[in-house]
């Protein structure tokens, strides 16, 4: 009976500690960039007029970012970050505050994902690896440009989907379930729709298979 009571208590303790670790990582990321939320537009952020016709959001222009036949100028094919920008403009208008809030939240999510991936790779049950990696990711100065510069959310979203793809592929490598690998490939496709650097993910998948094999 004591053993039956002890197992649920230990499970609750582990879950509680895990929640605390990831909550701390998210809080660090949010606090680190809290003072940037009132920033104005920066550099290419001022190209919001490309979404508008006569000063009003024009959803028809979104096609130009998805389908090459509608493109009016040379541009990278990164439709998902642009689509998110259209949605934000629709709900919040041309106010930079909410765009900065979105970037900061995505960065906090990425920091937690980075911690989770490191923890899974290290097979660390106590969360110290997750905490160290997550805090390093959240507070690393080089990430500042991607967070503060709204148009650089392509980097943030590519990172989000890439980290999720790696977690899914790692789970598939360890469980042998093809569903996880299929999910990893699907997330890779989404990452590619944010930035083409995600094309390197298959090479990382190969390395994971070698390490886990």
mmCIF file with all atom_site columns, C-alpha atoms in Angstrom:
data_model
loop_
_atom_site.group_PDB
_atom_site.id
_atom_site.type_symbol
_atom_site.label_atom_id
_atom_site.label_alt_id
_atom_site.label_comp_id
_atom_site.label_asym_id
_atom_site.label_entity_id
_atom_site.label_seq_id
_atom_site.pdbx_PDB_ins_code
_atom_site.Cartn_x
_atom_site.Cartn_y
_atom_site.Cartn_z
_atom_site.occupancy
_atom_site.B_iso_or_equiv
_atom_site.pdbx_formal_charge
_atom_site.auth_seq_id
_atom_site.auth_comp_id
_atom_site.auth_asym_id
_atom_site.auth_atom_id
_atom_site.pdbx_PDB_model_num
ATOM 1   C CA . UNK A 1 1   ? 0.000  0.000  0.000   1.00 0.00 ? 1   UNK A CA 1
ATOM 2   C CA . UNK A 1 2   ? 2.842  2.359  0.840   1.00 0.00 ? 2   UNK A CA 1
ATOM 3   C CA . UNK A 1 3   ? 4.394  1.701  -2.564  1.00 0.00 ? 3   UNK A CA 1
ATOM 4   C CA . UNK A 1 4   ? 1.057  2.372  -4.288  1.00 0.00 ? 4   UNK A CA 1
ATOM 5   C CA . UNK A 1 5   ? 0.766  5.722  -2.489  1.00 0.00 ? 5   UNK A CA 1
ATOM 6   C CA . UNK A 1 6   ? 4.400  6.633  -3.083  1.00 0.00 ? 6   UNK A CA 1
ATOM 7   C CA . UNK A 1 7   ? 4.370  6.312  -6.887  1.00 0.00 ? 7   UNK A CA 1
ATOM 8   C CA . UNK A 1 8   ? 1.628  8.923  -7.481  1.00 0.00 ? 8   UNK A CA 1
ATOM 9   C CA . UNK A 1 9   ? 3.351  11.262 -5.016  1.00 0.00 ? 9   UNK A CA 1
ATOM 10  C CA . UNK A 1 10  ? 6.647  10.940 -6.908  1.00 0.00 ? 10  UNK A CA 1
ATOM 11  C CA . UNK A 1 11  ? 4.889  11.486 -10.230 1.00 0.00 ? 11  UNK A CA 1
ATOM 12  C CA . UNK A 1 12  ? 3.254  14.657 -8.928  1.00 0.00 ? 12  UNK A CA 1
ATOM 13  C CA . UNK A 1 13  ? 6.596  15.867 -7.606  1.00 0.00 ? 13  UNK A CA 1
ATOM 14  C CA . UNK A 1 14  ? 8.296  15.310 -10.961 1.00 0.00 ? 14  UNK A CA 1
ATOM 15  C CA . UNK A 1 15  ? 5.477  17.031 -12.859 1.00 0.00 ? 15  UNK A CA 1
ATOM 16  C CA . UNK A 1 16  ? 5.529  19.931 -10.442 1.00 0.00 ? 16  UNK A CA 1
ATOM 17  C CA . UNK A 1 17  ? 9.291  20.331 -10.764 1.00 0.00 ? 17  UNK A CA 1
ATOM 18  C CA . UNK A 1 18  ? 9.052  20.127 -14.570 1.00 0.00 ? 18  UNK A CA 1
ATOM 19  C CA . UNK A 1 19  ? 6.363  22.806 -14.654 1.00 0.00 ? 19  UNK A CA 1
ATOM 20  C CA . UNK A 1 20  ? 8.515  25.009 -12.428 1.00 0.00 ? 20  UNK A CA 1
ATOM 21  C CA . UNK A 1 21  ? 11.568 24.566 -14.662 1.00 0.00 ? 21  UNK A CA 1
ATOM 22  C CA . UNK A 1 22  ? 9.763  25.468 -17.874 1.00 0.00 ? 22  UNK A CA 1
ATOM 23  C CA . UNK A 1 23  ? 7.848  28.252 -16.173 1.00 0.00 ? 23  UNK A CA 1
ATOM 24  C CA . UNK A 1 24  ? 11.152 29.721 -15.029 1.00 0.00 ? 24  UNK A CA 1
ATOM 25  C CA . UNK A 1 25  ? 12.569 29.511 -18.551 1.00 0.00 ? 25  UNK A CA 1
ATOM 26  C CA . UNK A 1 26  ? 9.521  31.250 -20.029 1.00 0.00 ? 26  UNK A CA 1
ATOM 27  C CA . UNK A 1 27  ? 9.549  33.931 -17.344 1.00 0.00 ? 27  UNK A CA 1
ATOM 28  C CA . UNK A 1 28  ? 13.234 34.657 -17.996 1.00 0.00 ? 28  UNK A CA 1
ATOM 29  C CA . UNK A 1 29  ? 12.599 35.069 -21.732 1.00 0.00 ? 29  UNK A CA 1
ATOM 30  C CA . UNK A 1 30  ? 9.589  37.318 -21.204 1.00 0.00 ? 30  UNK A CA 1
ATOM 31  C CA . UNK A 1 31  ? 11.285 39.487 -18.595 1.00 0.00 ? 31  UNK A CA 1
ATOM 32  C CA . UNK A 1 32  ? 14.449 39.825 -20.667 1.00 0.00 ? 32  UNK A CA 1
ATOM 33  C CA . UNK A 1 33  ? 12.512 41.485 -23.495 1.00 0.00 ? 33  UNK A CA 1
ATOM 34  C CA . UNK A 1 34  ? 9.751  43.192 -21.515 1.00 0.00 ? 34  UNK A CA 1
ATOM 35  C CA . UNK A 1 35  ? 11.312 46.618 -22.022 1.00 0.00 ? 35  UNK A CA 1
ATOM 36  C CA . UNK A 1 36  ? 11.320 46.192 -25.809 1.00 0.00 ? 36  UNK A CA 1
ATOM 37  C CA . UNK A 1 37  ? 7.551  45.846 -26.123 1.00 0.00 ? 37  UNK A CA 1
ATOM 38  C CA . UNK A 1 38  ? 7.113  49.595 -26.514 1.00 0.00 ? 38  UNK A CA 1
ATOM 39  C CA . UNK A 1 39  ? 9.642  49.781 -29.355 1.00 0.00 ? 39  UNK A CA 1
ATOM 40  C CA . UNK A 1 40  ? 8.585  51.274 -32.653 1.00 0.00 ? 40  UNK A CA 1
ATOM 41  C CA . UNK A 1 41  ? 8.969  49.579 -36.035 1.00 0.00 ? 41  UNK A CA 1
ATOM 42  C CA . UNK A 1 42  ? 12.524 48.756 -37.068 1.00 0.00 ? 42  UNK A CA 1
ATOM 43  C CA . UNK A 1 43  ? 14.042 48.663 -40.562 1.00 0.00 ? 43  UNK A CA 1
ATOM 44  C CA . UNK A 1 44  ? 11.962 46.392 -42.821 1.00 0.00 ? 44  UNK A CA 1
ATOM 45  C CA . UNK A 1 45  ? 9.067  46.451 -40.353 1.00 0.00 ? 45  UNK A CA 1
ATOM 46  C CA . UNK A 1 46  ? 7.986  49.640 -42.080 1.00 0.00 ? 46  UNK A CA 1
ATOM 47  C CA . UNK A 1 47  ? 7.087  47.573 -45.163 1.00 0.00 ? 47  UNK A CA 1
ATOM 48  C CA . UNK A 1 48  ? 3.651  46.935 -43.675 1.00 0.00 ? 48  UNK A CA 1
ATOM 49  C CA . UNK A 1 49  ? 2.240  48.938 -46.552 1.00 0.00 ? 49  UNK A CA 1
ATOM 50  C CA . UNK A 1 50  ? 2.751  45.819 -48.687 1.00 0.00 ? 50  UNK A CA 1
ATOM 51  C CA . UNK A 1 51  ? -0.200 44.299 -46.823 1.00 0.00 ? 51  UNK A CA 1
ATOM 52  C CA . UNK A 1 52  ? -2.479 47.245 -47.502 1.00 0.00 ? 52  UNK A CA 1
ATOM 53  C CA . UNK A 1 53  ? -4.386 48.962 -50.248 1.00 0.00 ? 53  UNK A CA 1
ATOM 54  C CA . UNK A 1 54  ? -5.270 52.604 -49.611 1.00 0.00 ? 54  UNK A CA 1
ATOM 55  C CA . UNK A 1 55  ? -4.219 52.235 -45.990 1.00 0.00 ? 55  UNK A CA 1
ATOM 56  C CA . UNK A 1 56  ? -6.448 49.210 -45.296 1.00 0.00 ? 56  UNK A CA 1
ATOM 57  C CA . UNK A 1 57  ? -5.470 45.562 -44.910 1.00 0.00 ? 57  UNK A CA 1
ATOM 58  C CA . UNK A 1 58  ? -5.909 43.741 -48.218 1.00 0.00 ? 58  UNK A CA 1
ATOM 59  C CA . UNK A 1 59  ? -6.182 39.967 -47.775 1.00 0.00 ? 59  UNK A CA 1
ATOM 60  C CA . UNK A 1 60  ? -5.885 39.467 -51.533 1.00 0.00 ? 60  UNK A CA 1
ATOM 61  C CA . UNK A 1 61  ? -2.251 40.528 -51.262 1.00 0.00 ? 61  UNK A CA 1
ATOM 62  C CA . UNK A 1 62  ? -1.520 37.518 -49.084 1.00 0.00 ? 62  UNK A CA 1
ATOM 63  C CA . UNK A 1 63  ? -1.667 35.348 -52.216 1.00 0.00 ? 63  UNK A CA 1
ATOM 64  C CA . UNK A 1 64  ? 1.513  36.991 -53.472 1.00 0.00 ? 64  UNK A CA 1
ATOM 65  C CA . UNK A 1 65  ? 3.403  35.503 -50.528 1.00 0.00 ? 65  UNK A CA 1
ATOM 66  C CA . UNK A 1 66  ? 2.087  31.948 -51.127 1.00 0.00 ? 66  UNK A CA 1
ATOM 67  C CA . UNK A 1 67  ? 1.873  31.496 -54.881 1.00 0.00 ? 67  UNK A CA 1
ATOM 68  C CA . UNK A 1 68  ? 4.712  32.479 -57.239 1.00 0.00 ? 68  UNK A CA 1
ATOM 69  C CA . UNK A 1 69  ? 2.249  33.379 -59.999 1.00 0.00 ? 69  UNK A CA 1
ATOM 70  C CA . UNK A 1 70  ? 0.920  36.211 -57.825 1.00 0.00 ? 70  UNK A CA 1
ATOM 71  C CA . UNK A 1 71  ? 4.307  37.611 -56.797 1.00 0.00 ? 71  UNK A CA 1
ATOM 72  C CA . UNK A 1 72  ? 4.811  41.197 -57.905 1.00 0.00 ? 72  UNK A CA 1
ATOM 73  C CA . UNK A 1 73  ? 8.534  41.370 -57.109 1.00 0.00 ? 73  UNK A CA 1
ATOM 74  C CA . UNK A 1 74  ? 11.485 39.144 -56.248 1.00 0.00 ? 74  UNK A CA 1
ATOM 75  C CA . UNK A 1 75  ? 11.172 37.811 -52.718 1.00 0.00 ? 75  UNK A CA 1
ATOM 76  C CA . UNK A 1 76  ? 11.927 34.823 -50.529 1.00 0.00 ? 76  UNK A CA 1
ATOM 77  C CA . UNK A 1 77  ? 9.179  32.242 -50.143 1.00 0.00 ? 77  UNK A CA 1
ATOM 78  C CA . UNK A 1 78  ? 8.412  32.560 -46.433 1.00 0.00 ? 78  UNK A CA 1
ATOM 79  C CA . UNK A 1 79  ? 4.617  32.657 -46.273 1.00 0.00 ? 79  UNK A CA 1
ATOM 80  C CA . UNK A 1 80  ? 3.843  31.578 -42.694 1.00 0.00 ? 80  UNK A CA 1
ATOM 81  C CA . UNK A 1 81  ? 5.428  34.574 -40.901 1.00 0.00 ? 81  UNK A CA 1
ATOM 82  C CA . UNK A 1 82  ? 3.690  36.894 -43.362 1.00 0.00 ? 82  UNK A CA 1
ATOM 83  C CA . UNK A 1 83  ? 0.336  35.171 -42.819 1.00 0.00 ? 83  UNK A CA 1
ATOM 84  C CA . UNK A 1 84  ? 0.730  35.627 -39.061 1.00 0.00 ? 84  UNK A CA 1
ATOM 85  C CA . UNK A 1 85  ? 1.462  39.312 -39.669 1.00 0.00 ? 85  UNK A CA 1
ATOM 86  C CA . UNK A 1 86  ? -1.737 39.655 -41.684 1.00 0.00 ? 86  UNK A CA 1
ATOM 87  C CA . UNK A 1 87  ? -3.725 38.130 -38.809 1.00 0.00 ? 87  UNK A CA 1
ATOM 88  C CA . UNK A 1 88  ? -2.120 40.485 -36.286 1.00 0.00 ? 88  UNK A CA 1
ATOM 89  C CA . UNK A 1 89  ? -2.798 43.488 -38.486 1.00 0.00 ? 89  UNK A CA 1
ATOM 90  C CA . UNK A 1 90  ? -6.421 42.384 -38.811 1.00 0.00 ? 90  UNK A CA 1
ATOM 91  C CA . UNK A 1 91  ? -6.962 42.167 -35.045 1.00 0.00 ? 91  UNK A CA 1
ATOM 92  C CA . UNK A 1 92  ? -4.646 44.875 -33.710 1.00 0.00 ? 92  UNK A CA 1
ATOM 93  C CA . UNK A 1 93  ? -4.030 47.240 -36.619 1.00 0.00 ? 93  UNK A CA 1
ATOM 94  C CA . UNK A 1 94  ? -0.668 48.880 -37.373 1.00 0.00 ? 94  UNK A CA 1
ATOM 95  C CA . UNK A 1 95  ? 0.317  49.041 -33.695 1.00 0.00 ? 95  UNK A CA 1
ATOM 96  C CA . UNK A 1 96  ? 3.846  47.705 -33.114 1.00 0.00 ? 96  UNK A CA 1
ATOM 97  C CA . UNK A 1 97  ? 3.188  46.749 -29.473 1.00 0.00 ? 97  UNK A CA 1
ATOM 98  C CA . UNK A 1 98  ? 1.249  43.556 -30.223 1.00 0.00 ? 98  UNK A CA 1
ATOM 99  C CA . UNK A 1 99  ? 3.700  42.483 -32.912 1.00 0.00 ? 99  UNK A CA 1
ATOM 100 C CA . UNK A 1 100 ? 6.496  42.755 -30.343 1.00 0.00 ? 100 UNK A CA 1
ATOM 101 C CA . UNK A 1 101 ? 4.389  40.822 -27.823 1.00 0.00 ? 101 UNK A CA 1
ATOM 102 C CA . UNK A 1 102 ? 3.960  37.993 -30.337 1.00 0.00 ? 102 UNK A CA 1
ATOM 103 C CA . UNK A 1 103 ? 7.686  37.833 -31.058 1.00 0.00 ? 103 UNK A CA 1
ATOM 104 C CA . UNK A 1 104 ? 8.521  37.731 -27.357 1.00 0.00 ? 104 UNK A CA 1
ATOM 105 C CA . UNK A 1 105 ? 6.019  34.944 -26.692 1.00 0.00 ? 105 UNK A CA 1
ATOM 106 C CA . UNK A 1 106 ? 7.397  32.888 -29.592 1.00 0.00 ? 106 UNK A CA 1
ATOM 107 C CA . UNK A 1 107 ? 10.908 33.377 -28.197 1.00 0.00 ? 107 UNK A CA 1
ATOM 108 C CA . UNK A 1 108 ? 9.761  32.133 -24.782 1.00 0.00 ? 108 UNK A CA 1
ATOM 109 C CA . UNK A 1 109 ? 8.221  29.045 -26.404 1.00 0.00 ? 109 UNK A CA 1
ATOM 110 C CA . UNK A 1 110 ? 11.450 28.408 -28.292 1.00 0.00 ? 110 UNK A CA 1
ATOM 111 C CA . UNK A 1 111 ? 13.467 28.635 -25.093 1.00 0.00 ? 111 UNK A CA 1
ATOM 112 C CA . UNK A 1 112 ? 11.251 25.993 -23.491 1.00 0.00 ? 112 UNK A CA 1
ATOM 113 C CA . UNK A 1 113 ? 11.501 23.777 -26.572 1.00 0.00 ? 113 UNK A CA 1
ATOM 114 C CA . UNK A 1 114 ? 15.286 24.106 -26.582 1.00 0.00 ? 114 UNK A CA 1
ATOM 115 C CA . UNK A 1 115 ? 15.356 23.075 -22.936 1.00 0.00 ? 115 UNK A CA 1
ATOM 116 C CA . UNK A 1 116 ? 13.078 20.129 -23.621 1.00 0.00 ? 116 UNK A CA 1
ATOM 117 C CA . UNK A 1 117 ? 15.217 18.942 -26.534 1.00 0.00 ? 117 UNK A CA 1
ATOM 118 C CA . UNK A 1 118 ? 18.426 19.179 -24.509 1.00 0.00 ? 118 UNK A CA 1
ATOM 119 C CA . UNK A 1 119 ? 16.787 17.313 -21.642 1.00 0.00 ? 119 UNK A CA 1
ATOM 120 C CA . UNK A 1 120 ? 15.593 14.556 -23.966 1.00 0.00 ? 120 UNK A CA 1
ATOM 121 C CA . UNK A 1 121 ? 18.972 14.212 -25.661 1.00 0.00 ? 121 UNK A CA 1
ATOM 122 C CA . UNK A 1 122 ? 20.776 14.044 -22.309 1.00 0.00 ? 122 UNK A CA 1
ATOM 123 C CA . UNK A 1 123 ? 18.125 11.726 -20.824 1.00 0.00 ? 123 UNK A CA 1
ATOM 124 C CA . UNK A 1 124 ? 18.088 14.009 -17.806 1.00 0.00 ? 124 UNK A CA 1
ATOM 125 C CA . UNK A 1 125 ? 15.143 13.279 -15.510 1.00 0.00 ? 125 UNK A CA 1
ATOM 126 C CA . UNK A 1 126 ? 15.829 16.031 -12.958 1.00 0.00 ? 126 UNK A CA 1
ATOM 127 C CA . UNK A 1 127 ? 15.460 18.965 -15.360 1.00 0.00 ? 127 UNK A CA 1
ATOM 128 C CA . UNK A 1 128 ? 18.811 20.611 -14.740 1.00 0.00 ? 128 UNK A CA 1
ATOM 129 C CA . UNK A 1 129 ? 19.819 20.226 -18.386 1.00 0.00 ? 129 UNK A CA 1
ATOM 130 C CA . UNK A 1 130 ? 16.523 21.729 -19.502 1.00 0.00 ? 130 UNK A CA 1
ATOM 131 C CA . UNK A 1 131 ? 16.900 24.646 -17.116 1.00 0.00 ? 131 UNK A CA 1
ATOM 132 C CA . UNK A 1 132 ? 20.479 25.449 -18.105 1.00 0.00 ? 132 UNK A CA 1
ATOM 133 C CA . UNK A 1 133 ? 19.853 25.152 -21.835 1.00 0.00 ? 133 UNK A CA 1
ATOM 134 C CA . UNK A 1 134 ? 16.543 26.991 -21.715 1.00 0.00 ? 134 UNK A CA 1
ATOM 135 C CA . UNK A 1 135 ? 17.959 29.922 -19.755 1.00 0.00 ? 135 UNK A CA 1
ATOM 136 C CA . UNK A 1 136 ? 20.983 30.117 -22.042 1.00 0.00 ? 136 UNK A CA 1
ATOM 137 C CA . UNK A 1 137 ? 18.709 30.165 -25.079 1.00 0.00 ? 137 UNK A CA 1
ATOM 138 C CA . UNK A 1 138 ? 16.354 32.728 -23.526 1.00 0.00 ? 138 UNK A CA 1
ATOM 139 C CA . UNK A 1 139 ? 19.071 35.154 -22.467 1.00 0.00 ? 139 UNK A CA 1
ATOM 140 C CA . UNK A 1 140 ? 21.663 34.689 -25.207 1.00 0.00 ? 140 UNK A CA 1
ATOM 141 C CA . UNK A 1 141 ? 22.355 38.183 -26.589 1.00 0.00 ? 141 UNK A CA 1
ATOM 142 C CA . UNK A 1 142 ? 22.554 37.088 -30.239 1.00 0.00 ? 142 UNK A CA 1
ATOM 143 C CA . UNK A 1 143 ? 18.833 36.254 -30.171 1.00 0.00 ? 143 UNK A CA 1
ATOM 144 C CA . UNK A 1 144 ? 17.963 39.896 -29.604 1.00 0.00 ? 144 UNK A CA 1
ATOM 145 C CA . UNK A 1 145 ? 17.755 40.837 -33.280 1.00 0.00 ? 145 UNK A CA 1
ATOM 146 C CA . UNK A 1 146 ? 15.241 38.113 -34.098 1.00 0.00 ? 146 UNK A CA 1
ATOM 147 C CA . UNK A 1 147 ? 13.053 39.040 -31.118 1.00 0.00 ? 147 UNK A CA 1
ATOM 148 C CA . UNK A 1 148 ? 13.110 42.843 -31.352 1.00 0.00 ? 148 UNK A CA 1
ATOM 149 C CA . UNK A 1 149 ? 12.978 43.086 -35.154 1.00 0.00 ? 149 UNK A CA 1
ATOM 150 C CA . UNK A 1 150 ? 9.408  42.082 -36.032 1.00 0.00 ? 150 UNK A CA 1
ATOM 151 C CA . UNK A 1 151 ? 10.162 41.021 -39.597 1.00 0.00 ? 151 UNK A CA 1
ATOM 152 C CA . UNK A 1 152 ? 12.770 38.586 -38.267 1.00 0.00 ? 152 UNK A CA 1
ATOM 153 C CA . UNK A 1 153 ? 10.041 36.429 -36.776 1.00 0.00 ? 153 UNK A CA 1
ATOM 154 C CA . UNK A 1 154 ? 10.737 34.183 -39.753 1.00 0.00 ? 154 UNK A CA 1
ATOM 155 C CA . UNK A 1 155 ? 13.777 33.101 -37.701 1.00 0.00 ? 155 UNK A CA 1
ATOM 156 C CA . UNK A 1 156 ? 11.676 32.625 -34.573 1.00 0.00 ? 156 UNK A CA 1
ATOM 157 C CA . UNK A 1 157 ? 8.984  30.562 -36.294 1.00 0.00 ? 157 UNK A CA 1
ATOM 158 C CA . UNK A 1 158 ? 11.531 28.507 -38.210 1.00 0.00 ? 158 UNK A CA 1
ATOM 159 C CA . UNK A 1 159 ? 13.189 27.753 -34.864 1.00 0.00 ? 159 UNK A CA 1
ATOM 160 C CA . UNK A 1 160 ? 9.845  26.777 -33.311 1.00 0.00 ? 160 UNK A CA 1
ATOM 161 C CA . UNK A 1 161 ? 8.957  24.261 -35.994 1.00 0.00 ? 161 UNK A CA 1
ATOM 162 C CA . UNK A 1 162 ? 12.550 22.996 -36.252 1.00 0.00 ? 162 UNK A CA 1
ATOM 163 C CA . UNK A 1 163 ? 12.795 22.268 -32.531 1.00 0.00 ? 163 UNK A CA 1
ATOM 164 C CA . UNK A 1 164 ? 9.399  20.558 -32.584 1.00 0.00 ? 164 UNK A CA 1
ATOM 165 C CA . UNK A 1 165 ? 10.508 18.509 -35.599 1.00 0.00 ? 165 UNK A CA 1
ATOM 166 C CA . UNK A 1 166 ? 13.664 17.407 -33.784 1.00 0.00 ? 166 UNK A CA 1
ATOM 167 C CA . UNK A 1 167 ? 11.684 16.424 -30.688 1.00 0.00 ? 167 UNK A CA 1
ATOM 168 C CA . UNK A 1 168 ? 9.251  14.413 -32.815 1.00 0.00 ? 168 UNK A CA 1
ATOM 169 C CA . UNK A 1 169 ? 12.028 12.698 -34.770 1.00 0.00 ? 169 UNK A CA 1
ATOM 170 C CA . UNK A 1 170 ? 13.904 11.857 -31.582 1.00 0.00 ? 170 UNK A CA 1
ATOM 171 C CA . UNK A 1 171 ? 10.752 10.317 -30.137 1.00 0.00 ? 171 UNK A CA 1
ATOM 172 C CA . UNK A 1 172 ? 10.297 8.315  -33.311 1.00 0.00 ? 172 UNK A CA 1
ATOM 173 C CA . UNK A 1 173 ? 13.890 7.113  -33.206 1.00 0.00 ? 173 UNK A CA 1
ATOM 174 C CA . UNK A 1 174 ? 13.466 5.896  -29.640 1.00 0.00 ? 174 UNK A CA 1
ATOM 175 C CA . UNK A 1 175 ? 10.004 4.343  -29.961 1.00 0.00 ? 175 UNK A CA 1
ATOM 176 C CA . UNK A 1 176 ? 10.251 3.061  -33.523 1.00 0.00 ? 176 UNK A CA 1
ATOM 177 C CA . UNK A 1 177 ? 6.870  4.567  -34.369 1.00 0.00 ? 177 UNK A CA 1
ATOM 178 C CA . UNK A 1 178 ? 6.607  5.952  -37.889 1.00 0.00 ? 178 UNK A CA 1
ATOM 179 C CA . UNK A 1 179 ? 3.925  8.410  -36.819 1.00 0.00 ? 179 UNK A CA 1
ATOM 180 C CA . UNK A 1 180 ? 6.478  10.475 -34.915 1.00 0.00 ? 180 UNK A CA 1
ATOM 181 C CA . UNK A 1 181 ? 8.798  10.532 -37.913 1.00 0.00 ? 181 UNK A CA 1
ATOM 182 C CA . UNK A 1 182 ? 5.925  11.598 -40.167 1.00 0.00 ? 182 UNK A CA 1
ATOM 183 C CA . UNK A 1 183 ? 5.143  14.390 -37.721 1.00 0.00 ? 183 UNK A CA 1
ATOM 184 C CA . UNK A 1 184 ? 8.792  15.434 -37.784 1.00 0.00 ? 184 UNK A CA 1
ATOM 185 C CA . UNK A 1 185 ? 8.727  15.637 -41.578 1.00 0.00 ? 185 UNK A CA 1
ATOM 186 C CA . UNK A 1 186 ? 5.488  17.639 -41.505 1.00 0.00 ? 186 UNK A CA 1
ATOM 187 C CA . UNK A 1 187 ? 6.972  20.107 -39.034 1.00 0.00 ? 187 UNK A CA 1
ATOM 188 C CA . UNK A 1 188 ? 10.045 20.344 -41.244 1.00 0.00 ? 188 UNK A CA 1
ATOM 189 C CA . UNK A 1 189 ? 7.763  21.416 -44.080 1.00 0.00 ? 189 UNK A CA 1
ATOM 190 C CA . UNK A 1 190 ? 6.288  24.146 -41.881 1.00 0.00 ? 190 UNK A CA 1
ATOM 191 C CA . UNK A 1 191 ? 9.786  25.273 -40.880 1.00 0.00 ? 191 UNK A CA 1
ATOM 192 C CA . UNK A 1 192 ? 10.711 25.535 -44.559 1.00 0.00 ? 192 UNK A CA 1
ATOM 193 C CA . UNK A 1 193 ? 7.707  27.820 -45.057 1.00 0.00 ? 193 UNK A CA 1
ATOM 194 C CA . UNK A 1 194 ? 9.321  30.173 -42.554 1.00 0.00 ? 194 UNK A CA 1
ATOM 195 C CA . UNK A 1 195 ? 12.961 30.114 -43.636 1.00 0.00 ? 195 UNK A CA 1
ATOM 196 C CA . UNK A 1 196 ? 14.900 27.939 -46.040 1.00 0.00 ? 196 UNK A CA 1
ATOM 197 C CA . UNK A 1 197 ? 17.658 27.161 -43.516 1.00 0.00 ? 197 UNK A CA 1
ATOM 198 C CA . UNK A 1 198 ? 15.360 24.371 -42.276 1.00 0.00 ? 198 UNK A CA 1
ATOM 199 C CA . UNK A 1 199 ? 16.522 22.369 -45.298 1.00 0.00 ? 199 UNK A CA 1
ATOM 200 C CA . UNK A 1 200 ? 19.408 21.216 -43.071 1.00 0.00 ? 200 UNK A CA 1
ATOM 201 C CA . UNK A 1 201 ? 17.050 19.320 -40.742 1.00 0.00 ? 201 UNK A CA 1
ATOM 202 C CA . UNK A 1 202 ? 17.212 15.975 -42.619 1.00 0.00 ? 202 UNK A CA 1
ATOM 203 C CA . UNK A 1 203 ? 20.949 15.883 -41.949 1.00 0.00 ? 203 UNK A CA 1
ATOM 204 C CA . UNK A 1 204 ? 20.235 16.330 -38.235 1.00 0.00 ? 204 UNK A CA 1
ATOM 205 C CA . UNK A 1 205 ? 17.623 13.569 -38.408 1.00 0.00 ? 205 UNK A CA 1
ATOM 206 C CA . UNK A 1 206 ? 20.287 11.299 -39.868 1.00 0.00 ? 206 UNK A CA 1
ATOM 207 C CA . UNK A 1 207 ? 22.627 12.118 -36.984 1.00 0.00 ? 207 UNK A CA 1
ATOM 208 C CA . UNK A 1 208 ? 19.882 11.397 -34.460 1.00 0.00 ? 208 UNK A CA 1
ATOM 209 C CA . UNK A 1 209 ? 19.291 7.996  -36.054 1.00 0.00 ? 209 UNK A CA 1
ATOM 210 C CA . UNK A 1 210 ? 23.009 7.229  -35.872 1.00 0.00 ? 210 UNK A CA 1
ATOM 211 C CA . UNK A 1 211 ? 23.212 8.224  -32.202 1.00 0.00 ? 211 UNK A CA 1
ATOM 212 C CA . UNK A 1 212 ? 20.029 6.397  -31.207 1.00 0.00 ? 212 UNK A CA 1
ATOM 213 C CA . UNK A 1 213 ? 20.735 3.347  -33.356 1.00 0.00 ? 213 UNK A CA 1
#
